[in-house]
Tab-separated table of C-alpha atoms in Angstrom:
chain	number	residue	atom	x	y	z
A	871	ASP	CA	-25.250	32.287	-9.661
A	872	ALA	CA	-24.630	30.525	-12.945
A	873	GLY	CA	-21.039	29.778	-13.747
A	874	VAL	CA	-19.516	29.704	-17.211
A	875	THR	CA	-21.882	28.057	-19.677
A	876	GLN	CA	-20.932	26.696	-23.083
A	877	SER	CA	-22.927	25.382	-25.997
A	878	PRO	CA	-23.189	22.992	-27.629
A	879	THR	CA	-21.740	20.294	-25.402
A	880	HIS	CA	-21.008	17.947	-28.299
A	881	LEU	CA	-20.989	18.338	-32.038
A	882	ILE	CA	-19.769	16.496	-35.109
A	883	LYS	CA	-18.595	18.184	-38.300
A	884	THR	CA	-16.872	17.106	-41.479
A	885	ARG	CA	-13.622	18.389	-42.902
A	886	GLY	CA	-13.924	21.768	-44.574
A	887	GLN	CA	-16.988	22.832	-42.651
A	888	GLN	CA	-17.242	25.758	-40.270
A	889	VAL	CA	-18.239	25.683	-36.613
A	890	THR	CA	-19.343	28.253	-34.035
A	891	LEU	CA	-19.062	27.619	-30.313
A	892	ARG	CA	-20.670	29.842	-27.706
A	893	CYS	CA	-19.790	30.906	-24.187
A	894	SER	CA	-21.561	32.907	-21.498
A	895	PRO	CA	-19.230	34.127	-18.775
A	896	LYS	CA	-19.806	33.983	-15.077
A	897	SER	CA	-21.882	36.861	-13.770
A	898	GLY	CA	-19.737	39.920	-13.145
A	899	HIS	CA	-16.905	38.811	-15.436
A	900	ASP	CA	-15.799	40.951	-18.368
A	901	THR	CA	-13.067	38.841	-19.980
A	902	VAL	CA	-13.379	35.607	-21.914
A	903	SER	CA	-10.588	33.348	-23.091
A	904	TRP	CA	-10.691	30.183	-25.178
A	905	TYR	CA	-8.570	27.056	-24.933
A	906	GLN	CA	-8.201	23.969	-27.112
A	907	GLN	CA	-7.619	20.674	-25.336
A	908	ALA	CA	-6.709	17.744	-27.557
A	909	LEU	CA	-7.334	14.277	-26.177
A	910	GLY	CA	-4.820	13.379	-23.487
A	911	GLN	CA	-3.142	16.785	-23.488
A	912	GLY	CA	-3.256	20.000	-21.535
A	913	PRO	CA	-5.277	22.968	-22.766
A	914	GLN	CA	-3.661	25.363	-25.234
A	915	PHE	CA	-4.517	29.072	-25.170
A	916	ILE	CA	-6.264	30.290	-28.321
A	917	PHE	CA	-7.156	33.914	-27.551
A	918	GLN	CA	-8.647	36.314	-25.050
A	919	TYR	CA	-11.401	38.907	-25.499
A	920	TYR	CA	-12.006	42.016	-23.471
A	921	GLU	CA	-14.159	45.033	-24.401
A	922	GLU	CA	-15.181	43.218	-27.603
A	923	GLU	CA	-11.609	43.092	-28.885
A	924	GLU	CA	-9.051	40.310	-29.163
A	925	ARG	CA	-6.356	41.209	-26.646
A	926	GLN	CA	-4.010	38.255	-26.766
A	927	ARG	CA	-3.591	35.359	-29.122
A	928	GLY	CA	-1.827	32.034	-28.913
A	929	ASN	CA	-0.174	30.132	-31.733
A	930	PHE	CA	-3.302	29.343	-33.752
A	931	PRO	CA	-3.955	30.047	-37.433
A	932	ASP	CA	-6.352	32.673	-38.734
A	933	ARG	CA	-8.950	29.954	-39.265
A	934	PHE	CA	-9.657	30.459	-35.591
A	935	SER	CA	-11.530	33.675	-34.927
A	936	GLY	CA	-13.752	35.017	-32.220
A	937	HIS	CA	-16.127	37.653	-31.125
A	938	GLN	CA	-17.269	39.186	-27.880
A	939	PHE	CA	-20.655	40.824	-27.536
A	940	PRO	CA	-21.672	43.815	-25.396
A	941	ASN	CA	-23.095	41.440	-22.767
A	942	TYR	CA	-19.588	39.865	-22.510
A	943	SER	CA	-20.638	36.553	-24.071
A	944	SER	CA	-18.333	35.195	-26.734
A	945	GLU	CA	-18.166	32.999	-29.802
A	946	LEU	CA	-15.327	30.930	-31.198
A	947	ASN	CA	-15.418	30.309	-34.943
A	948	VAL	CA	-13.289	27.774	-36.760
A	949	ASN	CA	-13.292	27.735	-40.554
A	950	ALA	CA	-12.147	25.043	-42.976
A	951	LEU	CA	-12.122	22.374	-40.302
A	952	LEU	CA	-9.302	19.846	-40.247
A	953	LEU	CA	-9.222	16.451	-38.572
A	954	GLY	CA	-6.693	17.896	-36.132
A	955	ASP	CA	-9.238	20.422	-34.898
A	956	SER	CA	-11.024	17.620	-33.056
A	957	ALA	CA	-10.733	18.575	-29.401
A	958	LEU	CA	-12.463	19.850	-26.302
A	959	TYR	CA	-12.841	23.622	-26.498
A	960	LEU	CA	-12.865	25.284	-23.115
A	961	CYS	CA	-14.075	28.758	-22.344
A	962	ALA	CA	-12.839	30.599	-19.259
A	963	SER	CA	-14.029	33.887	-17.840
A	964	SER	CA	-12.474	36.294	-15.419
A	965	GLY	CA	-13.002	39.743	-14.069
A	966	ARG	CA	-10.943	42.907	-13.892
A	967	GLN	CA	-9.711	42.635	-17.481
A	968	GLY	CA	-8.458	39.127	-16.952
A	969	ARG	CA	-6.613	39.839	-13.733
A	970	SER	CA	-8.792	37.775	-11.419
A	971	GLU	CA	-9.161	34.013	-11.054
A	972	LEU	CA	-10.261	32.076	-14.121
A	973	PHE	CA	-13.482	30.079	-14.049
A	974	PHE	CA	-13.888	27.405	-16.701
A	975	GLY	CA	-16.916	25.979	-18.429
A	976	GLU	CA	-17.424	22.282	-19.126
A	977	GLY	CA	-16.360	22.668	-22.714
A	978	SER	CA	-17.641	21.827	-26.165
A	979	ARG	CA	-16.455	18.523	-27.588
A	980	LEU	CA	-15.854	18.888	-31.341
A	981	THR	CA	-15.319	15.857	-33.530
A	982	VAL	CA	-14.228	16.406	-37.135
A	983	LEU	CA	-14.747	13.453	-39.490
B	1246	ALA	CA	8.402	30.968	-24.132
B	1247	GLN	CA	7.353	29.404	-20.890
B	1248	THR	CA	6.979	25.639	-20.658
B	1249	VAL	CA	5.419	23.422	-18.014
B	1250	THR	CA	6.349	19.759	-17.655
B	1251	GLN	CA	4.566	17.039	-15.715
B	1252	SER	CA	6.676	13.910	-15.847
B	1253	GLN	CA	4.100	11.541	-14.328
B	1254	PRO	CA	1.348	10.666	-16.821
B	1255	GLU	CA	-0.364	8.468	-14.226
B	1256	MET	CA	-0.293	8.099	-10.458
B	1257	SER	CA	-2.274	6.003	-8.026
B	1258	VAL	CA	-2.844	6.200	-4.286
B	1259	GLN	CA	-4.744	4.290	-1.672
B	1260	GLU	CA	-7.650	6.025	-0.046
B	1261	ALA	CA	-6.567	7.987	3.078
B	1262	GLU	CA	-2.913	7.995	2.045
B	1263	THR	CA	-0.739	10.801	0.689
B	1264	VAL	CA	0.391	11.359	-2.869
B	1265	THR	CA	2.663	13.939	-4.494
B	1266	LEU	CA	2.342	15.109	-8.082
B	1267	SER	CA	5.375	16.706	-9.727
B	1268	CYS	CA	5.660	19.740	-11.959
B	1269	THR	CA	8.603	21.672	-13.325
B	1270	TYR	CA	8.536	24.818	-15.402
B	1271	ASP	CA	10.860	26.992	-17.369
B	1272	THR	CA	10.752	30.770	-17.344
B	1273	SER	CA	13.121	33.702	-17.402
B	1274	GLU	CA	10.731	35.909	-15.453
B	1275	SER	CA	10.752	36.596	-11.737
B	1276	ASP	CA	7.091	37.473	-11.210
B	1277	TYR	CA	4.513	34.852	-12.084
B	1278	TYR	CA	1.795	32.611	-10.699
B	1279	LEU	CA	1.546	28.836	-10.540
B	1280	PHE	CA	-1.629	26.795	-10.299
B	1281	TRP	CA	-2.871	23.270	-9.905
B	1282	TYR	CA	-6.167	22.511	-11.627
B	1283	LYS	CA	-8.286	19.401	-11.324
B	1284	GLN	CA	-10.305	18.115	-14.276
B	1285	PRO	CA	-12.772	15.348	-13.391
B	1286	PRO	CA	-14.708	13.417	-16.048
B	1287	SER	CA	-17.218	16.269	-16.101
B	1288	ARG	CA	-14.454	18.124	-17.983
B	1289	GLN	CA	-14.701	21.345	-15.991
B	1290	MET	CA	-11.365	22.718	-14.829
B	1291	ILE	CA	-11.443	23.424	-11.112
B	1292	LEU	CA	-8.782	25.468	-9.362
B	1293	VAL	CA	-7.175	23.476	-6.544
B	1294	ILE	CA	-4.466	25.822	-5.335
B	1295	ARG	CA	-2.395	28.799	-6.459
B	1296	GLN	CA	1.040	30.135	-5.593
B	1297	GLU	CA	2.454	33.591	-6.186
B	1298	ALA	CA	6.130	33.435	-7.069
B	1299	TYR	CA	7.024	36.345	-4.792
B	1300	LYS	CA	5.728	34.479	-1.748
B	1301	GLN	CA	8.214	32.166	-0.071
B	1302	GLN	CA	5.568	30.437	2.002
B	1303	ASN	CA	4.046	27.385	0.393
B	1304	ALA	CA	0.316	27.614	-0.283
B	1305	THR	CA	-2.089	25.301	1.546
B	1306	GLU	CA	-5.780	24.616	0.995
B	1307	ASN	CA	-7.157	22.052	3.430
B	1308	ARG	CA	-5.761	18.641	2.323
B	1309	PHE	CA	-3.845	20.182	-0.585
B	1310	SER	CA	-0.440	21.796	-0.244
B	1311	VAL	CA	2.414	22.679	-2.555
B	1312	ASN	CA	6.171	22.532	-2.378
B	1313	PHE	CA	7.363	25.553	-4.333
B	1314	GLN	CA	11.088	25.610	-5.079
B	1315	LYS	CA	11.655	28.786	-7.096
B	1316	ALA	CA	15.349	28.297	-7.769
B	1317	ALA	CA	14.755	24.750	-8.969
B	1318	LYS	CA	11.612	25.821	-10.860
B	1319	SER	CA	9.682	23.035	-9.229
B	1320	PHE	CA	6.065	23.100	-8.044
B	1321	SER	CA	4.723	19.842	-6.627
B	1322	LEU	CA	1.247	19.159	-5.241
B	1323	LYS	CA	0.722	17.031	-2.143
B	1324	ILE	CA	-2.685	15.548	-1.466
B	1325	SER	CA	-3.119	14.270	2.081
B	1326	ASP	CA	-5.796	11.865	3.281
B	1327	SER	CA	-6.746	11.059	-0.329
B	1328	GLN	CA	-10.425	10.616	-1.029
B	1329	LEU	CA	-12.226	8.846	-3.855
B	1330	GLY	CA	-13.443	12.221	-5.093
B	1331	ASP	CA	-9.859	13.309	-5.667
B	1332	ALA	CA	-9.590	10.999	-8.652
B	1333	ALA	CA	-9.172	13.191	-11.723
B	1334	MET	CA	-6.675	14.606	-14.191
B	1335	TYR	CA	-4.470	17.193	-12.529
B	1336	PHE	CA	-2.838	19.996	-14.481
B	1337	CYS	CA	-0.037	22.280	-13.435
B	1338	ALA	CA	-0.271	25.747	-15.002
B	1339	TYR	CA	1.834	28.895	-15.262
B	1340	ARG	CA	0.753	32.464	-15.694
B	1341	ARG	CA	2.965	35.466	-16.246
B	1342	GLU	CA	2.675	38.482	-14.018
B	1343	VAL	CA	-0.961	39.399	-14.373
B	1344	GLU	CA	-0.675	42.898	-15.788
B	1345	THR	CA	0.756	41.575	-19.020
B	1346	SER	CA	-0.681	38.093	-19.263
B	1347	GLY	CA	-4.377	38.650	-18.752
B	1348	SER	CA	-6.003	35.252	-18.647
B	1349	ARG	CA	-3.338	33.344	-20.572
B	1350	LEU	CA	-2.263	30.139	-18.849
B	1351	THR	CA	0.363	27.657	-19.979
B	1352	PHE	CA	-0.576	24.115	-18.951
B	1353	GLY	CA	1.400	20.949	-18.495
B	1354	GLU	CA	0.393	17.631	-20.037
B	1355	GLY	CA	-1.450	16.455	-16.961
B	1356	THR	CA	-1.264	13.603	-14.445
B	1357	GLN	CA	-4.119	11.125	-14.183
B	1358	LEU	CA	-4.671	10.331	-10.505
B	1359	THR	CA	-6.438	7.143	-9.483
B	1360	VAL	CA	-7.598	6.661	-5.895
B	1361	ASN	CA	-8.010	3.034	-4.852
B	1362	PRO	CA	-10.518	2.134	-2.109
């Protein structure tokens, strides 16, 4: 049983560019949430998707957007990249509309130059 | 807003000994969940142990146990018989009562644990 898978594992972008990160949830899970983890800090909640809609959102600007597909996979999009967007982006999935235990992927490391 | 504080950026322990990691949190709610996650260099967050606030009994998972002091808003993790594989970054996390919070966790800053052979 595959766990949460994320792609790409590493990527480098320049300021002003746009990036898309992808996440496939653990089998049987219907809810995906995204976290940003800056170097040396704890993860910060970005948003959560369930039934293809954003259900909750943390304190992140509109440059951060997402999508969930009918197969429950998800994308995180960040527009107009800033140097401060450099971080590890973690995807977590859960079942029962987010009420069950979270399982995390290994993250996508984004570097903005 | 809820906050989680880990006051120990780094800790070290000798193999086979016991270490305690500290965590305090701030909330005005009575129903919530607390977690300890481990993040090894592979970057994947792994759940170590969880505690429901309504339970007075401290959670235990093999060598891992917690000391949950609800009135003091304290939630420490004790690792007994430390092993080299325990070396990792440890995060304390808070989650509101599940019906309203979904999958939203609030994390502390983390404690880097080193295990010396």
